[in-house]
Coordinates of C-alpha atoms in Angstrom, one line a residue:
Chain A
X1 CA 129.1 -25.4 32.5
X2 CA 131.5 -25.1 30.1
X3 CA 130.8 -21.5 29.1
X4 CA 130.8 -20.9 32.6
X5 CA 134.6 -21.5 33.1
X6 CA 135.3 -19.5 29.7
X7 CA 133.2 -16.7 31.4
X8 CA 135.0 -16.5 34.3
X9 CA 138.7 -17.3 32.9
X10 CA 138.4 -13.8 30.3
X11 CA 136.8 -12.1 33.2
X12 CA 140.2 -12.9 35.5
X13 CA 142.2 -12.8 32.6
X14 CA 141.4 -9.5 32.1
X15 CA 142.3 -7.8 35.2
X16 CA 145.4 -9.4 34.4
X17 CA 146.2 -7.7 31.4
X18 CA 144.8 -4.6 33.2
X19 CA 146.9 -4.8 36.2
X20 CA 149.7 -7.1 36.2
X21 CA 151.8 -5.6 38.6
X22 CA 149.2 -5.4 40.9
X23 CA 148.2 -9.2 41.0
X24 CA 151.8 -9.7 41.8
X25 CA 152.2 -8.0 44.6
X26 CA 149.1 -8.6 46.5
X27 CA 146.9 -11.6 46.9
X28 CA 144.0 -11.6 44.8
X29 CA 140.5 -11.4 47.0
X30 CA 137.6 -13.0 45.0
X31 CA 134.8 -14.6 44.2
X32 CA 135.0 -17.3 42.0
X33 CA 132.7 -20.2 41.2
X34 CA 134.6 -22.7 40.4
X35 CA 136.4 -25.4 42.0
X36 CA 140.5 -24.0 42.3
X37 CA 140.8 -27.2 41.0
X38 CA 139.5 -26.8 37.5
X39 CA 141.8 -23.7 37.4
X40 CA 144.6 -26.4 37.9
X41 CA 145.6 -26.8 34.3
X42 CA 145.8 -22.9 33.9
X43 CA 147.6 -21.3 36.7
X44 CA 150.5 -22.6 35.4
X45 CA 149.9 -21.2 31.9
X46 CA 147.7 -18.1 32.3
X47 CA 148.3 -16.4 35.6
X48 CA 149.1 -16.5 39.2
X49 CA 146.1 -15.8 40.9
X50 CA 145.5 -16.8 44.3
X51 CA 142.4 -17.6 45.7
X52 CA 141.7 -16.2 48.6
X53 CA 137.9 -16.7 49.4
X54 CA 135.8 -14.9 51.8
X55 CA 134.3 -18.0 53.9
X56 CA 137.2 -20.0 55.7
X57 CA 140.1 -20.9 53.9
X58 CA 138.8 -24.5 52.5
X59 CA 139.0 -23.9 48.8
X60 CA 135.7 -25.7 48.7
X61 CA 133.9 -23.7 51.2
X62 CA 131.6 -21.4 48.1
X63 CA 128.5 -21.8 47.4
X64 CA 128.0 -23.5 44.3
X65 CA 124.8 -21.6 43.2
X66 CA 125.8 -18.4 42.3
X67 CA 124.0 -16.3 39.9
X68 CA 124.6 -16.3 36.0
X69 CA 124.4 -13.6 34.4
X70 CA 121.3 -14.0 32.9
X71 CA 119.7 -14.6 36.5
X72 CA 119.3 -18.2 36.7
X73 CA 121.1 -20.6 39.0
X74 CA 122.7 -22.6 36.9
X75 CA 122.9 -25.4 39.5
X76 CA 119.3 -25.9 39.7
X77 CA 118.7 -26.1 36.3
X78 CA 121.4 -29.0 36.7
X79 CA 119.6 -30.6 39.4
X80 CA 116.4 -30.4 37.4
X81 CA 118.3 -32.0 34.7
X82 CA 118.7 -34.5 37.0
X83 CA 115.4 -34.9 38.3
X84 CA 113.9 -35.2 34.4
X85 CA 116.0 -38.0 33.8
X86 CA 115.3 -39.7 36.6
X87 CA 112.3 -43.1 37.1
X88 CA 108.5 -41.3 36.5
X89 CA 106.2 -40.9 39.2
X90 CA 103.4 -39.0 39.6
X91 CA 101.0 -38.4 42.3
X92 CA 96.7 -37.7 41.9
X93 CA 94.9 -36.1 44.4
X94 CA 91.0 -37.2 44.6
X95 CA 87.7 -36.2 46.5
X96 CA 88.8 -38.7 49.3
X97 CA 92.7 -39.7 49.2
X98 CA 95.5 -38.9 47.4
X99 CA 97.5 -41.5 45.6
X100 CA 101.4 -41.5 44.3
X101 CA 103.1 -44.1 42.3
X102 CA 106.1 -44.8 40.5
X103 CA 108.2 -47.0 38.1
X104 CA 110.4 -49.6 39.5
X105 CA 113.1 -50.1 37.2
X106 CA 116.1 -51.9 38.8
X107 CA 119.2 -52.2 37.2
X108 CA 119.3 -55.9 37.2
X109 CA 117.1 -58.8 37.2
X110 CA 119.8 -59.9 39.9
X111 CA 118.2 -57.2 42.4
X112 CA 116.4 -58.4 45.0
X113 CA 113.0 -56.0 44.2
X114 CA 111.2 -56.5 47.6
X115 CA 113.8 -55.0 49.7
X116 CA 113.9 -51.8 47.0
X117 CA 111.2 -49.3 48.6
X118 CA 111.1 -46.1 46.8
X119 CA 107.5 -44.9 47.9
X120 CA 108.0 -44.0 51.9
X121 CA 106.5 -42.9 55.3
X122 CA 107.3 -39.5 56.5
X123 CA 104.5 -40.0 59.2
X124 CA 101.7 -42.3 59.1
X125 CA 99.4 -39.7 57.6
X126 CA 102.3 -38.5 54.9
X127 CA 103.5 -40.4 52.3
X128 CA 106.4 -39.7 49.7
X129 CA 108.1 -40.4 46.3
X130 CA 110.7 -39.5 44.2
X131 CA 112.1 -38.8 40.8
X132 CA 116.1 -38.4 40.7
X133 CA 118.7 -39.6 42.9
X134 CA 117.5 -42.1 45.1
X135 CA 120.6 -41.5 48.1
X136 CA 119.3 -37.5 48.0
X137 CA 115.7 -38.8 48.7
X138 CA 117.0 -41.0 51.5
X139 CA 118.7 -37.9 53.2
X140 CA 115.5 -36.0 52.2
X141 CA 113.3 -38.5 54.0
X142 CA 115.2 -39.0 56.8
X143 CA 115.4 -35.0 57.7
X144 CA 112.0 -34.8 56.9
X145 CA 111.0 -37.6 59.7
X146 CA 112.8 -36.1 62.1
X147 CA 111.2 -32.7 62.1
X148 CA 107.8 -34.1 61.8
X149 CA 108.3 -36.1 64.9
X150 CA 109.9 -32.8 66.7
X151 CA 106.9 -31.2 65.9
X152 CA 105.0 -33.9 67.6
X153 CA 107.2 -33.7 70.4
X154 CA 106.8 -30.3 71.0
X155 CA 102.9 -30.0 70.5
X156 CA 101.7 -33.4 70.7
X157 CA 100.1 -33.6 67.3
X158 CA 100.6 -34.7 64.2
X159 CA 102.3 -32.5 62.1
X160 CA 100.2 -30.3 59.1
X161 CA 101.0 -31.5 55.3
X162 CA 101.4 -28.0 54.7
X163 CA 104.1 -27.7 57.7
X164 CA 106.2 -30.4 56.9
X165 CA 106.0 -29.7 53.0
X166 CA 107.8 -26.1 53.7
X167 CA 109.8 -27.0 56.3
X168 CA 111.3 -30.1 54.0
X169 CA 111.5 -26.9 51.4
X170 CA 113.4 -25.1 53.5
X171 CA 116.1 -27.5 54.1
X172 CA 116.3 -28.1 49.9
X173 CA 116.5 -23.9 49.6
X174 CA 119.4 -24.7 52.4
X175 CA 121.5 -26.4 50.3
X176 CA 121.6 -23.7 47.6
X177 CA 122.5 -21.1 49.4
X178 CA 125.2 -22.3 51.4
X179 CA 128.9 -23.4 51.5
X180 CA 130.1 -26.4 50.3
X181 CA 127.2 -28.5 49.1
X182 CA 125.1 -29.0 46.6
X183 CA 121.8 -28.7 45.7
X184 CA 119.5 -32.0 46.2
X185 CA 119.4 -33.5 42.6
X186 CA 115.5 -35.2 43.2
X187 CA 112.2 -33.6 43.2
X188 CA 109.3 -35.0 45.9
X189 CA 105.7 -35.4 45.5
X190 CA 104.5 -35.0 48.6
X191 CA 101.0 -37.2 49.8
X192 CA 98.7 -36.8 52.9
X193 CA 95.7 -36.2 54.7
X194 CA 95.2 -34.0 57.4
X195 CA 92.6 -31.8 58.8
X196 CA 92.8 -29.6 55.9
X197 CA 91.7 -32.5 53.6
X198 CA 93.5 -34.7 50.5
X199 CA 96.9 -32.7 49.9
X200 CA 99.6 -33.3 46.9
X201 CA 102.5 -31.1 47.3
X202 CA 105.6 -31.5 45.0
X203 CA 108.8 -29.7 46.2
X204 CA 111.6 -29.2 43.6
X205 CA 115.7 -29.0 44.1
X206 CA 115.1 -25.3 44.3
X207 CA 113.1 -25.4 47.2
X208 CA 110.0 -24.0 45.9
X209 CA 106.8 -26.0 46.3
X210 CA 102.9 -26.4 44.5
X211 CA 99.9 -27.8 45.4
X212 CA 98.9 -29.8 42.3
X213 CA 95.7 -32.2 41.7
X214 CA 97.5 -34.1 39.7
X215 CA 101.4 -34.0 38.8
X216 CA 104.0 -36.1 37.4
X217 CA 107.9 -35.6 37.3
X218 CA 111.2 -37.7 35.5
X219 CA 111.5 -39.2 32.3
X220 CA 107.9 -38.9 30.5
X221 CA 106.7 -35.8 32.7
X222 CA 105.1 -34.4 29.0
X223 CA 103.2 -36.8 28.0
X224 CA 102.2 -37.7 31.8
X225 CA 100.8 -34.9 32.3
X226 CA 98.9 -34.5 28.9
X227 CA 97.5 -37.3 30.3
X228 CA 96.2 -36.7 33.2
X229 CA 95.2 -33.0 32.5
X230 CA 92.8 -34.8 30.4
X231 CA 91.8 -37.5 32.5
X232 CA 91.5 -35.7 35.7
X233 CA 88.3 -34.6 37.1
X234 CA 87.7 -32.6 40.6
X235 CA 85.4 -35.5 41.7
X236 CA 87.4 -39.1 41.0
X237 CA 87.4 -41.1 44.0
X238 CA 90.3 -42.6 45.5
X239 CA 89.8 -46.1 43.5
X240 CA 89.7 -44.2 40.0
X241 CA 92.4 -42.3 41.1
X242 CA 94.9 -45.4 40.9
X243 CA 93.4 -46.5 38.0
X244 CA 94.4 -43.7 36.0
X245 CA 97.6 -43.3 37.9
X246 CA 98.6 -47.0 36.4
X247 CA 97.3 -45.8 33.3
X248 CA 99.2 -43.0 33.2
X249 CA 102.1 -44.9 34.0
X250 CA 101.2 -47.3 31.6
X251 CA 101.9 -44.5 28.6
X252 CA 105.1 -44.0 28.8
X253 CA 106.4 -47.7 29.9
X254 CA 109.0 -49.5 28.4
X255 CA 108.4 -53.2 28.6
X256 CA 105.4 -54.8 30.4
X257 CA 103.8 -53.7 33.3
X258 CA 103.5 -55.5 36.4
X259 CA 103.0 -55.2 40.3
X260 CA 107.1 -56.1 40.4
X261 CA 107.8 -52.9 38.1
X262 CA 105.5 -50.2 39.9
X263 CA 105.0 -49.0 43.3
X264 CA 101.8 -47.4 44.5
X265 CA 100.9 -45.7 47.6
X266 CA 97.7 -44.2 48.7
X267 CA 95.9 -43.0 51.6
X268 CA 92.6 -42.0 52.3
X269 CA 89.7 -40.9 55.0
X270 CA 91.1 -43.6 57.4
X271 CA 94.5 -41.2 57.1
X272 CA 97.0 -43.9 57.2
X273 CA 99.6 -43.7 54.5
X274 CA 100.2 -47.4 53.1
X275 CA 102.4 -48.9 50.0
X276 CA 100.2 -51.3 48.2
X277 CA 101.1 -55.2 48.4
X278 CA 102.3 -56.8 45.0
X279 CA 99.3 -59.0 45.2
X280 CA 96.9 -55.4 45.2
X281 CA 99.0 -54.2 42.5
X282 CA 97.8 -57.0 40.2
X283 CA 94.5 -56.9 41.7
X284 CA 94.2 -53.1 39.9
X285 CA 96.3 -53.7 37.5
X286 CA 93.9 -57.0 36.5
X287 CA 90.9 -54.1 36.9
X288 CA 92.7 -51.4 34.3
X289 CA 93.0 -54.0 31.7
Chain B
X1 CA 110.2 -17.5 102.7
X2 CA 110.8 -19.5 99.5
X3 CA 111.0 -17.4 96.2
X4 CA 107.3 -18.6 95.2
X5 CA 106.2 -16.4 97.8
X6 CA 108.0 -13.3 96.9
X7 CA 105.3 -11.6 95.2
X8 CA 102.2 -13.6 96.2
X9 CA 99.5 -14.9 94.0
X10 CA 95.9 -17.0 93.8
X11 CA 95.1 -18.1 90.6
X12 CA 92.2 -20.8 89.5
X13 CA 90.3 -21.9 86.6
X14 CA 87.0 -24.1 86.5
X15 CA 85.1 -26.0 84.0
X16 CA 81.2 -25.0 83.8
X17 CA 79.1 -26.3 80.8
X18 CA 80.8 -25.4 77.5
X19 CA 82.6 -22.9 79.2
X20 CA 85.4 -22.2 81.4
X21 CA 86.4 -19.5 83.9
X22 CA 89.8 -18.2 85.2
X23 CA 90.4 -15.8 88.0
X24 CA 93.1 -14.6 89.7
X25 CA 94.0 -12.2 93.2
X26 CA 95.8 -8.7 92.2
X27 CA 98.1 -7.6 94.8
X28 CA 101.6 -7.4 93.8
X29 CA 103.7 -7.3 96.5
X30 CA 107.3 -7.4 97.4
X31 CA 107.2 -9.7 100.8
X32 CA 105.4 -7.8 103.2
X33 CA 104.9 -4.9 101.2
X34 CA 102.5 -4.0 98.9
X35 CA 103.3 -2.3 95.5
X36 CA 100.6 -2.7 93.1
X37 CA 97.1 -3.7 93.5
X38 CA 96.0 -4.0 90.1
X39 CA 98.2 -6.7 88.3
X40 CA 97.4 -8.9 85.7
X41 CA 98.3 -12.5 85.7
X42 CA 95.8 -13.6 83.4
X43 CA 96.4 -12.9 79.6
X44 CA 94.4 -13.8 76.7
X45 CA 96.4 -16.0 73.7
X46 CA 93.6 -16.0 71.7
X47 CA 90.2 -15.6 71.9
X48 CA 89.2 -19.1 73.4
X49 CA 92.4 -19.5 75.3
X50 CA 94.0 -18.1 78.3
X51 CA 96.5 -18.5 80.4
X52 CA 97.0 -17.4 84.0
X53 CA 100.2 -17.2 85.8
X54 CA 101.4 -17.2 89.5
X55 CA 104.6 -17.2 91.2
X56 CA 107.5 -14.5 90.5
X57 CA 106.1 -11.5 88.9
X58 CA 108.9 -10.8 86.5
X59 CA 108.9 -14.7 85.2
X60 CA 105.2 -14.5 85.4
X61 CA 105.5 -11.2 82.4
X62 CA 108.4 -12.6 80.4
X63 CA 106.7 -16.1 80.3
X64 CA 103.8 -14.4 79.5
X65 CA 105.4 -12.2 76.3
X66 CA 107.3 -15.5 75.4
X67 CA 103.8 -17.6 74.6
X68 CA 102.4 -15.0 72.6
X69 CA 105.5 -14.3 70.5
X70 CA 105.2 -18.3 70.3
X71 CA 102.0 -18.4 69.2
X72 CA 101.6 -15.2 66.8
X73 CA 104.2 -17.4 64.8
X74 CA 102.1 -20.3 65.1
X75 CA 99.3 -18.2 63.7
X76 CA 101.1 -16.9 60.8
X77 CA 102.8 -20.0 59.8
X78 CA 99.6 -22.5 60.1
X79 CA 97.0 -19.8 59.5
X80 CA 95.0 -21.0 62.6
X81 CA 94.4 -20.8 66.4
X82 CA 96.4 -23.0 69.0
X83 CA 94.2 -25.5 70.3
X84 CA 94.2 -25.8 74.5
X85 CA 95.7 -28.9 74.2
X86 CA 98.6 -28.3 71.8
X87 CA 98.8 -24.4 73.6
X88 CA 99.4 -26.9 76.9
X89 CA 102.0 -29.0 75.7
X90 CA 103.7 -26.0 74.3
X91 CA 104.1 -24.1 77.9
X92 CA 105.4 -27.3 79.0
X93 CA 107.9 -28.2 76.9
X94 CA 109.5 -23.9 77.1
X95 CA 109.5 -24.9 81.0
X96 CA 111.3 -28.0 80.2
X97 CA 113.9 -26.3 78.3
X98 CA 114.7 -24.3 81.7
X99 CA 115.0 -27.3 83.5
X100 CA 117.8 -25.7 85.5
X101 CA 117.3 -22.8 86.0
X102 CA 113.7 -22.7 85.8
X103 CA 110.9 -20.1 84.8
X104 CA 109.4 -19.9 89.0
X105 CA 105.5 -19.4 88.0
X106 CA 102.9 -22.2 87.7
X107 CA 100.8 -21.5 84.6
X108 CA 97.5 -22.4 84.6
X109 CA 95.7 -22.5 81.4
X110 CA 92.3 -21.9 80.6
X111 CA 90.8 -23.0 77.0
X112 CA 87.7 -23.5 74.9
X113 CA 88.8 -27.0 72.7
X114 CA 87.1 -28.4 69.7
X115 CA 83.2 -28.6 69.6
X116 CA 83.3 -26.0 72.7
X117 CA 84.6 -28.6 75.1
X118 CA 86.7 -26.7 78.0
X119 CA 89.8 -27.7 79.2
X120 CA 92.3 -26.6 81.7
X121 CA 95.0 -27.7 83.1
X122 CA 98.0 -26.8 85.7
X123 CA 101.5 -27.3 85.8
X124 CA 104.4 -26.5 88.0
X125 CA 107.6 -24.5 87.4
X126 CA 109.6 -27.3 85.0
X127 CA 106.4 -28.1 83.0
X128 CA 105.0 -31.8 84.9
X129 CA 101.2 -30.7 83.4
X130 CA 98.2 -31.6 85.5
X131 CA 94.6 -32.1 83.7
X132 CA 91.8 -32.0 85.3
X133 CA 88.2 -32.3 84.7
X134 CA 86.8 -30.0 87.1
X135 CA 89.3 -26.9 88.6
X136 CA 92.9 -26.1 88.9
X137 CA 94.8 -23.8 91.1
X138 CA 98.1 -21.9 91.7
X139 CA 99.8 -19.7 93.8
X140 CA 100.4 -19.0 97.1
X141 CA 96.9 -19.5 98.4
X142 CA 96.6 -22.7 96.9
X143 CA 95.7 -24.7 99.8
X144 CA 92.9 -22.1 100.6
X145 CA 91.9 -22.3 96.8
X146 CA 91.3 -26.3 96.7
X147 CA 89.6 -26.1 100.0
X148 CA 86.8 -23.4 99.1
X149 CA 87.0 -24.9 95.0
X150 CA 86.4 -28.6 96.3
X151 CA 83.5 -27.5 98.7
X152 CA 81.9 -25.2 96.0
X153 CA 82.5 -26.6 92.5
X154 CA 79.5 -28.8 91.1
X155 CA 79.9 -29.6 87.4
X156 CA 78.0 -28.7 84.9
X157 CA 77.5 -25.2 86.0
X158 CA 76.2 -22.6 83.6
X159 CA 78.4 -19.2 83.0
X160 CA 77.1 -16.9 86.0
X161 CA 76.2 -19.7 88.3
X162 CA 80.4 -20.3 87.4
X163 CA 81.2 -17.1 87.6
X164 CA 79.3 -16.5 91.2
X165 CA 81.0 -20.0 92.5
X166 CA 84.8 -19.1 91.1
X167 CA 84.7 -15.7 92.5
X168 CA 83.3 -16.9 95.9
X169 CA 86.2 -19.5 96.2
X170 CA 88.8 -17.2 95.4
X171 CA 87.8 -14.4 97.6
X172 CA 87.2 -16.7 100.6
X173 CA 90.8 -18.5 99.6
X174 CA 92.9 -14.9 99.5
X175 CA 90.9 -14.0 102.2
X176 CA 93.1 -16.8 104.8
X177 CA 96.5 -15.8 102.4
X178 CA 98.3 -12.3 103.5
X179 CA 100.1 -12.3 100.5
X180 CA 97.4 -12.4 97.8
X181 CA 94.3 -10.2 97.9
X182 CA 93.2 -6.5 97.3
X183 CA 90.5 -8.0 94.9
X184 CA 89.9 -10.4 91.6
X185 CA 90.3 -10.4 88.2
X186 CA 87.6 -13.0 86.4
X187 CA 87.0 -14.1 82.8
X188 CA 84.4 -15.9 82.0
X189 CA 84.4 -17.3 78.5
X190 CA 81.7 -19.3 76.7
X191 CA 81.9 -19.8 73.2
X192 CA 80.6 -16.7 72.1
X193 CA 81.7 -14.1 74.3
X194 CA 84.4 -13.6 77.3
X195 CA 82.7 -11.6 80.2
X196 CA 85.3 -9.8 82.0
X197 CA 84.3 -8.6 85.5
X198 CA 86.7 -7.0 88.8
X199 CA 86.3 -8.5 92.3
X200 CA 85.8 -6.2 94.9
X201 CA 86.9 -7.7 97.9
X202 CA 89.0 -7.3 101.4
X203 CA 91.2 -4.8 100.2
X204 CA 94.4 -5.8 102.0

């Protein structure tokens, strides 16, 4: 970021060198992306240069993802950053369900841990988790909910993975291509079962989207996926499946591991997405060991 | 006159044994006059779906160009055919959006569901559907139509026995209606093949 504003204050401050009498005169029309506000400290100092940009007048009103010269949205890679730092989960798909888990690391022993849900419903086929900022996910989720439930208004069934998956894309692509906003700084892994089958679908901050058979993202997303790429096979069954989902979790985990410090959904033939209970969670855990 | 009777239409499908058919009168008229007698109100979606349309002629082609364009997308973006069902709820829910100022046609639609079961179904302008297990029927010789289609429908019927009882019920129907007529347009559809045959009837 920082070479960013260095980029762009020798780019300005060379037309001012250039064309000082110029900039004086009239008002400078330009593209710039940064906040005015970081200019602060050098209009004083450097130049005048006012800012006039080309949507509205709000001096927030850019887009934040604008290209770098070397073709990469520097944004993104910043909401990625995010992402990667953010709890591990990771998601299996097997022959007859797909299950997605996660760590449950609260801040506090203070935090009441059954009201803290990070695995959720996007319909009662779809299921969803996270890695990154948990009040992105909630906006995330509750977008999501609401087109799948317009698509059910509209043809009275329930909506496609596939469907909702691009259409929940679509609104992340939004958000880097547009005004004022931000990119969405968490990546989902996607879970359901529809008529097409078992499908795992994670969608990045970008907006782009994969079918995987097995995928992790956050902190240990390496060595999870080592993991699983060599524990996977095409024909594990929905049970095997969350065993080596725990134990994949189980790599990376600092501390002991316990139905209070993971959260695991799954669905299967029946197609109804469900969170496991605690006591289930010890139940596999007691089966791994 | 009431605007549903500007141009003048029959239309009506019926359920046979894993198949449907839908047939429809082809006189266009304006009132009392007739303009064209070979108009089509029944258009295919997709290959086991159609959907037949009666009431004002120009609603009855934009509707018609609107559904398609509807589902084309559907196709691209889920890489499959509507089902009857889903094509159904669809129709209603564009007519809805006219609620006030509606779309003046009453669709019927025609369809071949999964495992080959037919469906159809009716609805009127604003999009309240009607199922039904046996026939539907539109237009302005609608009374005529579930007269001759509830003395003359038996289920179970194969595709010509259907086709001989649908096209008897609407000729007789347009028959007793002086603004629908000059002939009938029938599809028979089974899931294998759609027959598509030309009524010749009282031509006026």
């Amino acid at each position: 970021m920082e070479s960013d504003h260095v980029m762009m204050m020798r780019t300005t401050a060379s037309f001012r060198t250039s064309a000082n009498s110029f900039y004086k005169k009239s008002k400078a029309t330009s593209f710039v992306s940064l906040p005015s506000s970081l200019l602060d400290p050098y209009i004083g100092g450097f130049f005048e240069v006012s800012l006039k940009v080309q949507m509205g007048d709000s001096q927030y009103s850019f887009s934040l993802t604008t290209f770098s010269p070397s073709g990469k949205l520097v944004q993104i890679e910043h909401a990625l950053t995010a992402v990667g730092s953010g709890q591990t989960s990771l998601g299996i798909k097997a022959s007859n369900g797909v299950v997605i888990a996660t760590e449950k690391k609260l801040p506090s022993i203070l935090v009441d841990e059954a009201s803290v849900q990070k695995i959720q419903n996007l319909t009662p086929n779809i299921g969803v988790v996270y890695s990154g900022m948990g009040p992105d996910f909630r906006v995330l989720v509750r977008k999501s909910r609401k087109q799948a439930e317009q698509y059910l208004r509209l043809y009275k069934e329930p909506i496609p993975v596939t469907q909702l998956v691009r259409e929940t894309a679509t609104v992340m692509q939004e958000f880097t291509q547009s005004g004022g906003v931000r990119p969405f700084g968490v990546s989902l892994l996607v879970a359901g079962y529809d008529d097409k089958g078992p499908q795992l679908y994670q969608v990045d901050p970008s907006g782009s989207y994969f079918s995987w058979k097995a995928s992790a993202m956050g902190k240990n997303v390496s060595n999870a996926k080592t993991f699983l790429e060599k524990r996977y096979t095409e024909d594990m069954e929905l049970d095997d499946a969350i065993h080596t989902a725990i134990l994949t979790l189980k790599e990376g985990f600092e501390g002991e591991i316990s139905s209070k410090n993971i959260e695991i959904g799954k669905i299967g033939a029946d197609k109804v997405f469900r969170v496991l209970t605690p006591a289930e969670i010890d139940d596999y855990l007691a089966e791994v060991e | 006159m009431s605007i549903f009777e500007y141009n003048g239409s029959a239309v009506v499908a019926m359920v046979g044994k894993n198949c449907f058919a839908i047939a429809s009168d082809r006189r266009l008229g304006v009132q009392l006059q007739t303009i064209a007698t070979d108009f089509q109100r029944i258009s295919k979606i997709h290959d086991h779906l159609f959907i037949g349309l009666s009431g004002v002629a120009t609603d009855v082609q934009t509707l018609y160009q609107r559904l398609v364009f509807r589902h084309k997308l559907y196709q691209l973006r889920e890489e499959r055919d509507m089902k009857p069902e889903t094509f159904a709820c669809l129709v209603s829910a564009i007519l809805y959006e006219k609620r006030f100022g509606p779309y003046l046609c009453q669709p019927v639609i025609a369809g071949l569901g999964e495992d080959d079961k037919p469906f159809i179904c009716t609805m009127d302008s604003i999009g309240a559907k009607e199922l039904a297990k046996d026939f539907v029927v539109s237009g302005t010789a609608s009374e005529s139509l579930y007269g001759a289609c509830e003395a003359m429908y038996k289920p179970d019927l194969e595709a010509d026995e259907l086709f001989e009882t649908i096209s008897q019920a609407l000729l007789s129907s347009v028959d007793r209606d002086c603004l629908s007529g000059w002939g009938g347009h029938v599809y028979v559809v089974t899931p294998n093949e759609i027959k598509e045959r030309i009524l010749k009837g009282r031509m006026d």
